[in-house]
Coordinates of C-alpha atoms in Angstrom, one line a residue:
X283 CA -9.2 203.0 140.4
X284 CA -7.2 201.2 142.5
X285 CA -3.9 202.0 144.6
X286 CA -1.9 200.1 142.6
X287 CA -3.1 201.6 139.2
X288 CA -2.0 204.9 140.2
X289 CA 1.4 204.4 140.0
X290 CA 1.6 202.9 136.8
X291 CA 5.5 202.9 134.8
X292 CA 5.6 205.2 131.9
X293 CA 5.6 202.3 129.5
X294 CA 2.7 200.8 130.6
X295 CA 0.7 204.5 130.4
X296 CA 1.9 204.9 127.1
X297 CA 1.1 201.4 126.2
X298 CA -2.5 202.2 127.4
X299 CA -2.7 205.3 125.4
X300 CA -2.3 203.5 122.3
X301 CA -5.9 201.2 122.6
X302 CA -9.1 202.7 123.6
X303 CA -12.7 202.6 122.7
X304 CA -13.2 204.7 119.6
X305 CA -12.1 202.3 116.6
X306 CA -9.4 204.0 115.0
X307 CA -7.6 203.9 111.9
X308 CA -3.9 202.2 112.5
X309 CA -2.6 203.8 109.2
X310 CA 0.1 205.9 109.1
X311 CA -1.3 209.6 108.7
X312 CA -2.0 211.0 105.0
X313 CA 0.1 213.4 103.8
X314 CA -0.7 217.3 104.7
X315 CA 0.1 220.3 104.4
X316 CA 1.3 221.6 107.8
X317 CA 2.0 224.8 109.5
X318 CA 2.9 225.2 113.3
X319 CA 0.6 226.5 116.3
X320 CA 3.3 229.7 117.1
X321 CA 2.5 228.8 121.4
X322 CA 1.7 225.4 121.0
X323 CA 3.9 223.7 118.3
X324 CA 0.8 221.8 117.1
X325 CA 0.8 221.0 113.4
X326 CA -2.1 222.4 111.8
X327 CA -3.5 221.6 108.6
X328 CA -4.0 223.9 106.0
X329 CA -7.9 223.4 104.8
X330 CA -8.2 226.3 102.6
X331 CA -11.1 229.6 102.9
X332 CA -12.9 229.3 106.3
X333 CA -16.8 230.0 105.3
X334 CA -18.1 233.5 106.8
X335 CA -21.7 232.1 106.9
X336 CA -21.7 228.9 108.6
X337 CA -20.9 230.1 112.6
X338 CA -23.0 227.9 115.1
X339 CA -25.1 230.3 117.0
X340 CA -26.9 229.5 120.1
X341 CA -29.9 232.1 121.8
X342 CA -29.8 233.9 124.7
X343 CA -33.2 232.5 126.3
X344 CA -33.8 235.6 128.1
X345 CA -33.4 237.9 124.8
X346 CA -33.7 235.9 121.9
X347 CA -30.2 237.2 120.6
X348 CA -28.4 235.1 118.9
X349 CA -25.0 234.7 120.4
X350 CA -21.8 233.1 118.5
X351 CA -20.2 229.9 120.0
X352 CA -17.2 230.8 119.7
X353 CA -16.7 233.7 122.1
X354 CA -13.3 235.7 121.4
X355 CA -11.4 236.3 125.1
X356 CA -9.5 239.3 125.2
X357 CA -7.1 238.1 128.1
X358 CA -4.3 237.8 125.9
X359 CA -3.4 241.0 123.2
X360 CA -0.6 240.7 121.0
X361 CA 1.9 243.0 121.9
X362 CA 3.9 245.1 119.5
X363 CA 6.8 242.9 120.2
X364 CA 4.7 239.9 118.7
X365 CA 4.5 238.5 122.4
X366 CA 1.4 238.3 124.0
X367 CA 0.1 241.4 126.3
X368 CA 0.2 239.7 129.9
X369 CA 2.4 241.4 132.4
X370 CA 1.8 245.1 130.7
X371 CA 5.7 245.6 130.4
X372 CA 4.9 246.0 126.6
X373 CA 2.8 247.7 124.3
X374 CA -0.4 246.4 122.5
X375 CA -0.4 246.0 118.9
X376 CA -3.8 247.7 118.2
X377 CA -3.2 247.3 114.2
X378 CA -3.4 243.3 114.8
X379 CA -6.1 243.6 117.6
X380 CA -7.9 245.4 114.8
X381 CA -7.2 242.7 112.2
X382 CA -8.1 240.1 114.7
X383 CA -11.6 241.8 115.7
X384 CA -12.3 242.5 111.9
X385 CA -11.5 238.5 110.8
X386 CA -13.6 237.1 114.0
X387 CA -16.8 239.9 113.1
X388 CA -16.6 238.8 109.4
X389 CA -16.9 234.6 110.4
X390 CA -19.6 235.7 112.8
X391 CA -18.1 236.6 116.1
X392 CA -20.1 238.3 118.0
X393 CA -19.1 238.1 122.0
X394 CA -15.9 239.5 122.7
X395 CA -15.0 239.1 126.7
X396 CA -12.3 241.8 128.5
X397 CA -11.8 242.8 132.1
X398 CA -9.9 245.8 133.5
X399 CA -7.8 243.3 135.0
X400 CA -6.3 241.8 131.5
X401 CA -3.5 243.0 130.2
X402 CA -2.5 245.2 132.9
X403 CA -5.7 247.1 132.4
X404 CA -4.8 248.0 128.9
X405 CA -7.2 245.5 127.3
X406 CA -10.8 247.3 128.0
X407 CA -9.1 249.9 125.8
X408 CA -7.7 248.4 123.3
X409 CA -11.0 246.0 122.6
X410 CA -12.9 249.1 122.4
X411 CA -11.1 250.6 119.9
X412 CA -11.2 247.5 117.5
X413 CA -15.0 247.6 118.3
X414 CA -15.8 250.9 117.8
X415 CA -15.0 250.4 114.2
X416 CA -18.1 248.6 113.9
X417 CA -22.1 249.4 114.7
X418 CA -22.6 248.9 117.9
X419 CA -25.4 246.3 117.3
X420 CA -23.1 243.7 115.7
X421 CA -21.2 242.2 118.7
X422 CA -21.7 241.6 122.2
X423 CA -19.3 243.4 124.6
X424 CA -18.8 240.9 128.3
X425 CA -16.3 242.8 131.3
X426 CA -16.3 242.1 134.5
X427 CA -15.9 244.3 138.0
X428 CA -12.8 242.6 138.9
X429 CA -12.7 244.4 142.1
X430 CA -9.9 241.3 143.7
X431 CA -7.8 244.0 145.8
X432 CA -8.9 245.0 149.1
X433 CA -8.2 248.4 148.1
X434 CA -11.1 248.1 145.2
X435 CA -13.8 246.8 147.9
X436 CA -15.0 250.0 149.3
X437 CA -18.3 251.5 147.1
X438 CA -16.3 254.3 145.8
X439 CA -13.6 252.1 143.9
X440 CA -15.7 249.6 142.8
X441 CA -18.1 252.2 141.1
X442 CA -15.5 253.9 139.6
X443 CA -14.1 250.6 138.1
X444 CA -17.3 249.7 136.5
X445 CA -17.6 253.5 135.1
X446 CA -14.3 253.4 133.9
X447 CA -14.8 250.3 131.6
X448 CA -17.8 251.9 130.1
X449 CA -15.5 254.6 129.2
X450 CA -12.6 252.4 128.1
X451 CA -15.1 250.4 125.9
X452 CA -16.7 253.7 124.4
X453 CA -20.3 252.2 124.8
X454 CA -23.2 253.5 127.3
X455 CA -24.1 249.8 128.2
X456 CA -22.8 246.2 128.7
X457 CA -24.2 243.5 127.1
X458 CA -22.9 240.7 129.7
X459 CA -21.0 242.1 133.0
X460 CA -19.9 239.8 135.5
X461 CA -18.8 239.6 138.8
X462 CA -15.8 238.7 138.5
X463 CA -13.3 235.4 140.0
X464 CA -15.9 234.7 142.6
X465 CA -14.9 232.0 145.3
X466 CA -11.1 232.8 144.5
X467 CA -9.3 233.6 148.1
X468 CA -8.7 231.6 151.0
X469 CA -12.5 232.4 152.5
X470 CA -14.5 232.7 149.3
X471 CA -17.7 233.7 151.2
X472 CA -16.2 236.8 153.1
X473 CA -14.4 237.8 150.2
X474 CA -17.6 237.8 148.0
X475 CA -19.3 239.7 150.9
X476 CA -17.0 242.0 151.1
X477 CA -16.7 242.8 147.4
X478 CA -20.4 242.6 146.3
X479 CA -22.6 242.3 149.3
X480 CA -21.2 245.2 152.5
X481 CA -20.7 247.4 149.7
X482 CA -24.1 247.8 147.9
X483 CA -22.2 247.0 144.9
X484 CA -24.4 244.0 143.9
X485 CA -27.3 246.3 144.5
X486 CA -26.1 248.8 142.5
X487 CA -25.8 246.5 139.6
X488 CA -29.2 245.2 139.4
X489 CA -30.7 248.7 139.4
X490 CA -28.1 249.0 136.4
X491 CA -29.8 246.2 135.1
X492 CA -33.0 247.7 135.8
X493 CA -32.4 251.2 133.7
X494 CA -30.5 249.3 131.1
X495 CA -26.9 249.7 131.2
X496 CA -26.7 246.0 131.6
X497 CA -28.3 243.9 130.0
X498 CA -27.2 240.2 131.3
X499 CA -25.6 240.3 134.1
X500 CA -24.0 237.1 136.1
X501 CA -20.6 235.6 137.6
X502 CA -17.6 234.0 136.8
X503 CA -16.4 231.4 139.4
X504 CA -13.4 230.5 140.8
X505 CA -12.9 227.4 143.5
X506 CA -14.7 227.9 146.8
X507 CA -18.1 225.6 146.0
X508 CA -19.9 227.2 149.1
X509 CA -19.9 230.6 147.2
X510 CA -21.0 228.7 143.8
X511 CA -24.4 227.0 145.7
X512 CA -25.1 230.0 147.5
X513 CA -25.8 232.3 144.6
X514 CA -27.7 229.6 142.9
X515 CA -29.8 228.9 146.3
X516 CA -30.5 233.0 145.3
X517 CA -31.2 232.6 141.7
X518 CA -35.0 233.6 142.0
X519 CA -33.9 236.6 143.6
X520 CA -31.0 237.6 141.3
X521 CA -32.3 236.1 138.2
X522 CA -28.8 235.6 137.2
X523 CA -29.1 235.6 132.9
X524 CA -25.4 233.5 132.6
X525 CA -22.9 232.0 134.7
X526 CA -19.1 231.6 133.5
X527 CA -17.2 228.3 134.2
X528 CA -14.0 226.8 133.7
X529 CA -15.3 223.5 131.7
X530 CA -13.2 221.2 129.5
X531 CA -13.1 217.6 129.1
X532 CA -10.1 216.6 131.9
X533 CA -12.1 218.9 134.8
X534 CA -15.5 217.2 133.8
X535 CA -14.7 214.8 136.1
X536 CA -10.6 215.4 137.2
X537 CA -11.1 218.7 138.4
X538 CA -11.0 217.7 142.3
X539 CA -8.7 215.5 141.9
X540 CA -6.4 217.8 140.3
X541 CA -7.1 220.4 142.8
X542 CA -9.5 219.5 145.9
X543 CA -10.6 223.1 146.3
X544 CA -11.9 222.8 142.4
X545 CA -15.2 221.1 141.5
X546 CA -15.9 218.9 139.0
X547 CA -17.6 220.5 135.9
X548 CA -20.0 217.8 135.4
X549 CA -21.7 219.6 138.6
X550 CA -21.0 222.9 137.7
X551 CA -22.7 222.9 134.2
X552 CA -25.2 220.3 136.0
X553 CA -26.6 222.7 138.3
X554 CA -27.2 225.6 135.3
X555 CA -28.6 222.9 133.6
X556 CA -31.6 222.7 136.2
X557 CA -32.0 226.2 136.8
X558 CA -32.0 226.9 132.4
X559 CA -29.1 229.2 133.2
X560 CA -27.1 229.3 130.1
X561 CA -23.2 228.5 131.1
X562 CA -20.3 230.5 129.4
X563 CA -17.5 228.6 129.5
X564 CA -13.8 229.5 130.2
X565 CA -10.2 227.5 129.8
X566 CA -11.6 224.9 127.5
X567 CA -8.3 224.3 126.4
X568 CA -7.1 224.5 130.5
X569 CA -4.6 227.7 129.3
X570 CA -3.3 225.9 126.7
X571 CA -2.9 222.1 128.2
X572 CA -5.2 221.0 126.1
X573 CA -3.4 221.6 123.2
X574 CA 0.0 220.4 124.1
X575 CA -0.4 217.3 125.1
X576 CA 1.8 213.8 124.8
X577 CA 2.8 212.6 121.8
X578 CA 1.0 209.5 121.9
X579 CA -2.2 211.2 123.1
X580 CA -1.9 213.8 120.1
X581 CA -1.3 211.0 117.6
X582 CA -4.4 209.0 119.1
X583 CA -6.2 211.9 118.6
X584 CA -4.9 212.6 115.3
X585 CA -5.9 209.3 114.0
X586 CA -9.1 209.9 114.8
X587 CA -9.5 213.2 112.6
X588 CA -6.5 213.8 110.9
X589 CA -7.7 217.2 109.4
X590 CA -8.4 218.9 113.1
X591 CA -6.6 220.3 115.7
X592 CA -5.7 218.6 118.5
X593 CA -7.1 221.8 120.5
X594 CA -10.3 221.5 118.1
X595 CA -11.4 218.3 120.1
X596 CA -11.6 220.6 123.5
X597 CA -13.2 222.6 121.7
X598 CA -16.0 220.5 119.9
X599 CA -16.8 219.3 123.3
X600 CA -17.5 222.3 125.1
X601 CA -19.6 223.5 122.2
X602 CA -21.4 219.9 122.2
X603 CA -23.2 220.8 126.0
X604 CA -26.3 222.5 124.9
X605 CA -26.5 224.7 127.8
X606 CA -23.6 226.5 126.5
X607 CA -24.3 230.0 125.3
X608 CA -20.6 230.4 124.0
X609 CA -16.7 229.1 124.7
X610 CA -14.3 231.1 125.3
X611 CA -11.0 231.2 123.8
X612 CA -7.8 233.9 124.0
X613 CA -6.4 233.9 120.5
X614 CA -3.5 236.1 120.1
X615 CA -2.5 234.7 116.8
X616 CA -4.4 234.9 113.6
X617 CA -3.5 230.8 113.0
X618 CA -5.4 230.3 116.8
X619 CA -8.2 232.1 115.1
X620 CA -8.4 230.5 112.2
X621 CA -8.0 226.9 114.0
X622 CA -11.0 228.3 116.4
X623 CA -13.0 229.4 113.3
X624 CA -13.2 225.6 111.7
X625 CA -14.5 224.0 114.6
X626 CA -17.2 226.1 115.1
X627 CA -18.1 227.3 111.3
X628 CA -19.8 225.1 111.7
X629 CA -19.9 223.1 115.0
X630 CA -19.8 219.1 114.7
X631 CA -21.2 217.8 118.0
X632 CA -19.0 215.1 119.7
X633 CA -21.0 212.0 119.6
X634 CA -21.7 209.8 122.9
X635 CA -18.6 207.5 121.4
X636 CA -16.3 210.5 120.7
X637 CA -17.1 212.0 124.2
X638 CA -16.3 207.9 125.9
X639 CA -12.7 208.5 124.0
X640 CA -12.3 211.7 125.8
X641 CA -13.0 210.5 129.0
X642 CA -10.4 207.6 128.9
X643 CA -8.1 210.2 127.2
X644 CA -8.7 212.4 130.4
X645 CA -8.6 209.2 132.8
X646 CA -4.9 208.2 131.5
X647 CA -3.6 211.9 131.5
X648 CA -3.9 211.8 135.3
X649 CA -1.9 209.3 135.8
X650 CA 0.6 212.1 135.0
X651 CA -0.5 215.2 136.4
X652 CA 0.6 217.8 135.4
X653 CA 0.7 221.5 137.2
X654 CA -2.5 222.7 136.9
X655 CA -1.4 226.0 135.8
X656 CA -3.7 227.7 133.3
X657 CA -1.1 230.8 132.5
X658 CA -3.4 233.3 133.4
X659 CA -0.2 234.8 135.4
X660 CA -2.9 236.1 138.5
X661 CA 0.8 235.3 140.4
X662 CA 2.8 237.9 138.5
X663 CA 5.0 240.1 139.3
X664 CA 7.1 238.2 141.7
X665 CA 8.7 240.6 143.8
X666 CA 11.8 238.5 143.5
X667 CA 11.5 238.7 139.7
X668 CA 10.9 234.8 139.1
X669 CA 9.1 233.9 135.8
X670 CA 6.8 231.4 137.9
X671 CA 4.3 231.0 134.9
X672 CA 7.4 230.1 132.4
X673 CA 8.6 227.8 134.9
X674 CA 5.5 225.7 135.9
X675 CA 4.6 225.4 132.2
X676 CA 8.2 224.5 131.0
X677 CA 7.7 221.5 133.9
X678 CA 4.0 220.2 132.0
X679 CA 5.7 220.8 128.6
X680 CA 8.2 217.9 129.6
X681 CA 5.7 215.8 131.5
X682 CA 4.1 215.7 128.1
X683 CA 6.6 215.4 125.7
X684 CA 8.5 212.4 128.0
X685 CA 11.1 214.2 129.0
X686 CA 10.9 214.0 132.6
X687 CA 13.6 211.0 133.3
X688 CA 12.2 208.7 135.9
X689 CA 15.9 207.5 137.1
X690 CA 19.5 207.6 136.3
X691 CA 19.5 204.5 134.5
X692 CA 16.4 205.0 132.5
X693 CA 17.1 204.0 128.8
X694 CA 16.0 207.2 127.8
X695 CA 17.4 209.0 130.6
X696 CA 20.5 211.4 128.7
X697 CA 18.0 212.3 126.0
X698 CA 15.4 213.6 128.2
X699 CA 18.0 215.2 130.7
X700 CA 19.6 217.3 128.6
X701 CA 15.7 217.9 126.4
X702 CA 14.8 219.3 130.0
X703 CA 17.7 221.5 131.0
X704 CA 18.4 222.9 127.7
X705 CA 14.7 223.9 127.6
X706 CA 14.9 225.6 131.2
X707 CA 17.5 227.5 130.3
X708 CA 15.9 228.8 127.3
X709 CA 12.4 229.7 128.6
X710 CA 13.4 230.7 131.7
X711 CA 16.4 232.9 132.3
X712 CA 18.6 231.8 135.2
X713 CA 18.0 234.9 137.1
X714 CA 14.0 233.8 137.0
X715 CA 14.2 230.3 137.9
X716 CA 12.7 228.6 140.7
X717 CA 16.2 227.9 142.5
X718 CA 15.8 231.7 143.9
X719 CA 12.1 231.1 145.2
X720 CA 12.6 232.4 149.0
X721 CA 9.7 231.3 149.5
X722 CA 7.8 234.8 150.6
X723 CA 4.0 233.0 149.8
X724 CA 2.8 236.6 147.8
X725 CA 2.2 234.6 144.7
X726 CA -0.3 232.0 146.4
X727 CA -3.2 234.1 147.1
X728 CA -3.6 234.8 143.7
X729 CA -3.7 231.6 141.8
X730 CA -7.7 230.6 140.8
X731 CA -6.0 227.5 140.9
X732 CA -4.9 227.9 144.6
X733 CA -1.7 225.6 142.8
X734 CA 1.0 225.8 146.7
X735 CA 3.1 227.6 143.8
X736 CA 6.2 227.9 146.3
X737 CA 6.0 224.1 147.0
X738 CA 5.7 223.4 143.4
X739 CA 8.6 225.7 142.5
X740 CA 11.0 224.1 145.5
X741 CA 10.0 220.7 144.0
X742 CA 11.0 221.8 141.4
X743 CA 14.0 223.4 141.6
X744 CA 15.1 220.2 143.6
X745 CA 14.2 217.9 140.6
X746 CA 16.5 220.5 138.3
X747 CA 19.5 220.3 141.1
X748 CA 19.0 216.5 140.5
X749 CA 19.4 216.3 136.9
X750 CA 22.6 218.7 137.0
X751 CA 24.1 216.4 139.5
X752 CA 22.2 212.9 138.7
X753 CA 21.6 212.6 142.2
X754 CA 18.0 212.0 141.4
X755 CA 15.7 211.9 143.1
X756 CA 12.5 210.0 142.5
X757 CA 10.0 211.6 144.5
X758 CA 10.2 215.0 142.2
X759 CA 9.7 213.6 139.4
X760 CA 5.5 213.7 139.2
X761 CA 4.0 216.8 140.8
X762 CA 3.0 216.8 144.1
X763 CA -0.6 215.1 144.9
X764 CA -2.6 217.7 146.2
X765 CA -3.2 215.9 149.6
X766 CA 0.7 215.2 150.4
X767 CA 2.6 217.5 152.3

């Protein structure tokens, strides 16, 4: 693409987004009937009884089990408080978790994915609970040693960590456990030495292996590529049985761009591919992005299959990849599980056309980026007490919804002003916005996204100080590229 092409006007990308080269219906949507995504805001239609015999399965080539493709993440809990369990201030509503775990089991769910690090630690728990209702051979239980603080490195805390989740979950094994985040940091490789490798503790969990108490066992990555390569270059050693990575269709090919320390999923799933290492795939929906979108890209998607989901076109093609042993998704809410359940009960495979339409979806997204922040709130608490995930996400919300004003004069400019400040001040108290970023850095090294979150948030903040005083300025408008300073 060329220089110029990047900095295309906002009418000209939205022009673009209304052609393409699926052939698509240009009349006007039939009439539905429509109930709201409670995060998103996505309409959904209302298709009637989701069939509880019809779940696309895919088998684990080292076991022959049959593993469900829709995998239920347990990252994100509903809390008593109908919230969701993220910065364990708040209690865990076990009676929904239950009612969750029971609908998922009873469509054919089968892999359910936790980590002592979700939810404050109070996920492992709460998972097991819902699980232990149920015989022990009917799902699949994946954790991870998410051993990320320097103070969890040594032998000692690392061991207990992995103990403790077998107690948490009330089983004596784990079906899929993972070394967890690896390649996050600032030095991938000495952090993944120090975690796994000085430690014995990737020793200890092939014996583990060995005698049982794991049966798969494998990674989930995170950025540095170096790390990724090197544990495949060791695969006939380790024999890893599944690797986890973020795949979705804007980081098939975007995800460098987007963030140069990120690598493209094309070569991520590419290199399982080779090596017949099934892939378990994370943020198919990027923490959401996926399913909030711009208008025009929702109703171009929409046109296309008026009966699914904008989020069910993520999902259909991570499923599609046949080295996929099962996607990932943190549903909260019974209507995200429902969604979840028609687009894999059962699967319909994105044809070559369908998966051409994505790829020029994903090619005119970046022409505005937005934050690449996946919600996963890794940068939480600030010790300042800003809401930084609130603030980035309130930023892509407008980028998507047009409501980031390109200048004083724009025709639309008063609409989208006040559509953006009302909205800060609503999701984002004024004691947790980004105007009282000092700028102390402890959020960075914590972001699998390695996002410059101070930057981002003094960008920010600047482009907020513009609209209250329409001194704008242009430069804030789009996020910062990833290779300006």
């Amino acid at each position: 693409m060329s220089d110029n092409n990047k900095d295309i006007s906002r009418r000209n990308f939205l022009k673009r987004l209304g052609g393409g080269t699926v052939a698509l219906s240009a009349a006007a949507l039939p009439g539905c009937d429509l109930k709201r995504n409670p995060v998103s805001g996505e309409s959904v239609t209302a298709q009637g009884d989701i069939p509880t015999d019809k779940m696309t399965y895919r088998t684990n080539p080292k076991t022959g089990e049959k593993v469900s493709l829709l995998g239920y993440g347990c990252m994100r809990w509903p809390t008593v408080s109908e919230g969701v369990a993220r910065d364990g201030e708040e209690e865990i509503d076990q009676e929904m978790v239950n009612r969750l775990v029971d609908t998922a089991i009873e469509h054919g769910v089968n892999y359910f994915d936790t980590s002592p690090a979700y939810c404050k630690g109070k996920s492992e728990r709460a998972t097991g609970i819902a699980l232990k209702r149920h015989p022990r051979d009917s799902y699949f239980i994946a954790t991870k040693l998410s051993n990320f603080a320097p103070s969890t490195w040594s032998r000692e805390a690392s061991l207990a960590m992995y103990h403790t989740s077998l107690k948490e979950l009330q089983t004596d094994y784990i079906d899929y456990m993972l070394l967890h985040a690896i390649g996050m940091g600032s030095d991938g490789m000495r952090e993944f030495n120090h975690r796994y490798m000085d430690n014995g503790v990737l020793d200890f969990l092939l014996k583990e292996r060995e005698a049982g108490r794991i049966r798969n066992l494998g990674f989930s990555y995170h950025g540095d590529i170096k790390v990724f390569d090197y544990l495949l270059s060791r695969h006939d050693e380790y024999k890893w049985d599944f690797v986890q990575i973020q795949l979705n269709y804007l980081d098939w090919r975007h995800a460098k761009e987007i963030n140069p320390r990120n690598t493209d999923a094309e070569y991520l799933y590419g290199e399982l591919e080779k090596r017949g290492i099934p892939a378990i795939i994370m943020e198919p929906l990027l923490g959401g992005r996926l399913s909030k979108l711009h208008d025009h890209v929702v109703s171009r998607l929409k046109q296309a299959e008026p009966e699914r989901s904008v989020a069910s076109w993520a999902f259909r093609f991570a499923g599609s990849w046949p080295g996929v042993l099962t996607v990932l998704s943190g549903m909260t809410y019974m209507e995200h599980l429902e969604d979840n359940l028609r687009s894999f009960c059962p699967l319909k495979p994105l044809t070559e056309e369908e998966n051409r339409f994505l790829f020029e979806t994903a090619d005119l997204m970046m022409q505005y980026p937005t934050i690449p922040c996946n919600d996963c709130k890794y940068c939480m608490p600030c010790p300042y007490g800003l809401d930084i995930p609130a603030i980035l996400l309130h930023y892509n919300k407008c980028v998507n919804e047009g409501n980031v004003p390109e200048s004083c004069e724009g025709e639309e400019y008063r609409r989208a002003r006040r559509a953006f400040l009302v909205g800060y001040d609503r999701s984002v108290p004024k004691l947790r916005q980004a105007s009282h970023c000092i700028g102390c850095g402890q959020c960075a090294p914590h972001c699998p996204q390695s996002i410059d979150i101070p930057a981002e948030l003094h960008r920010i903040d600047g482009f907020v100080e513009s609209l209250r005083g329409c001194t704008f300025n242009r430069t804030n408008v789009r996020p910062l590229k990833r290779n300006e300073t």
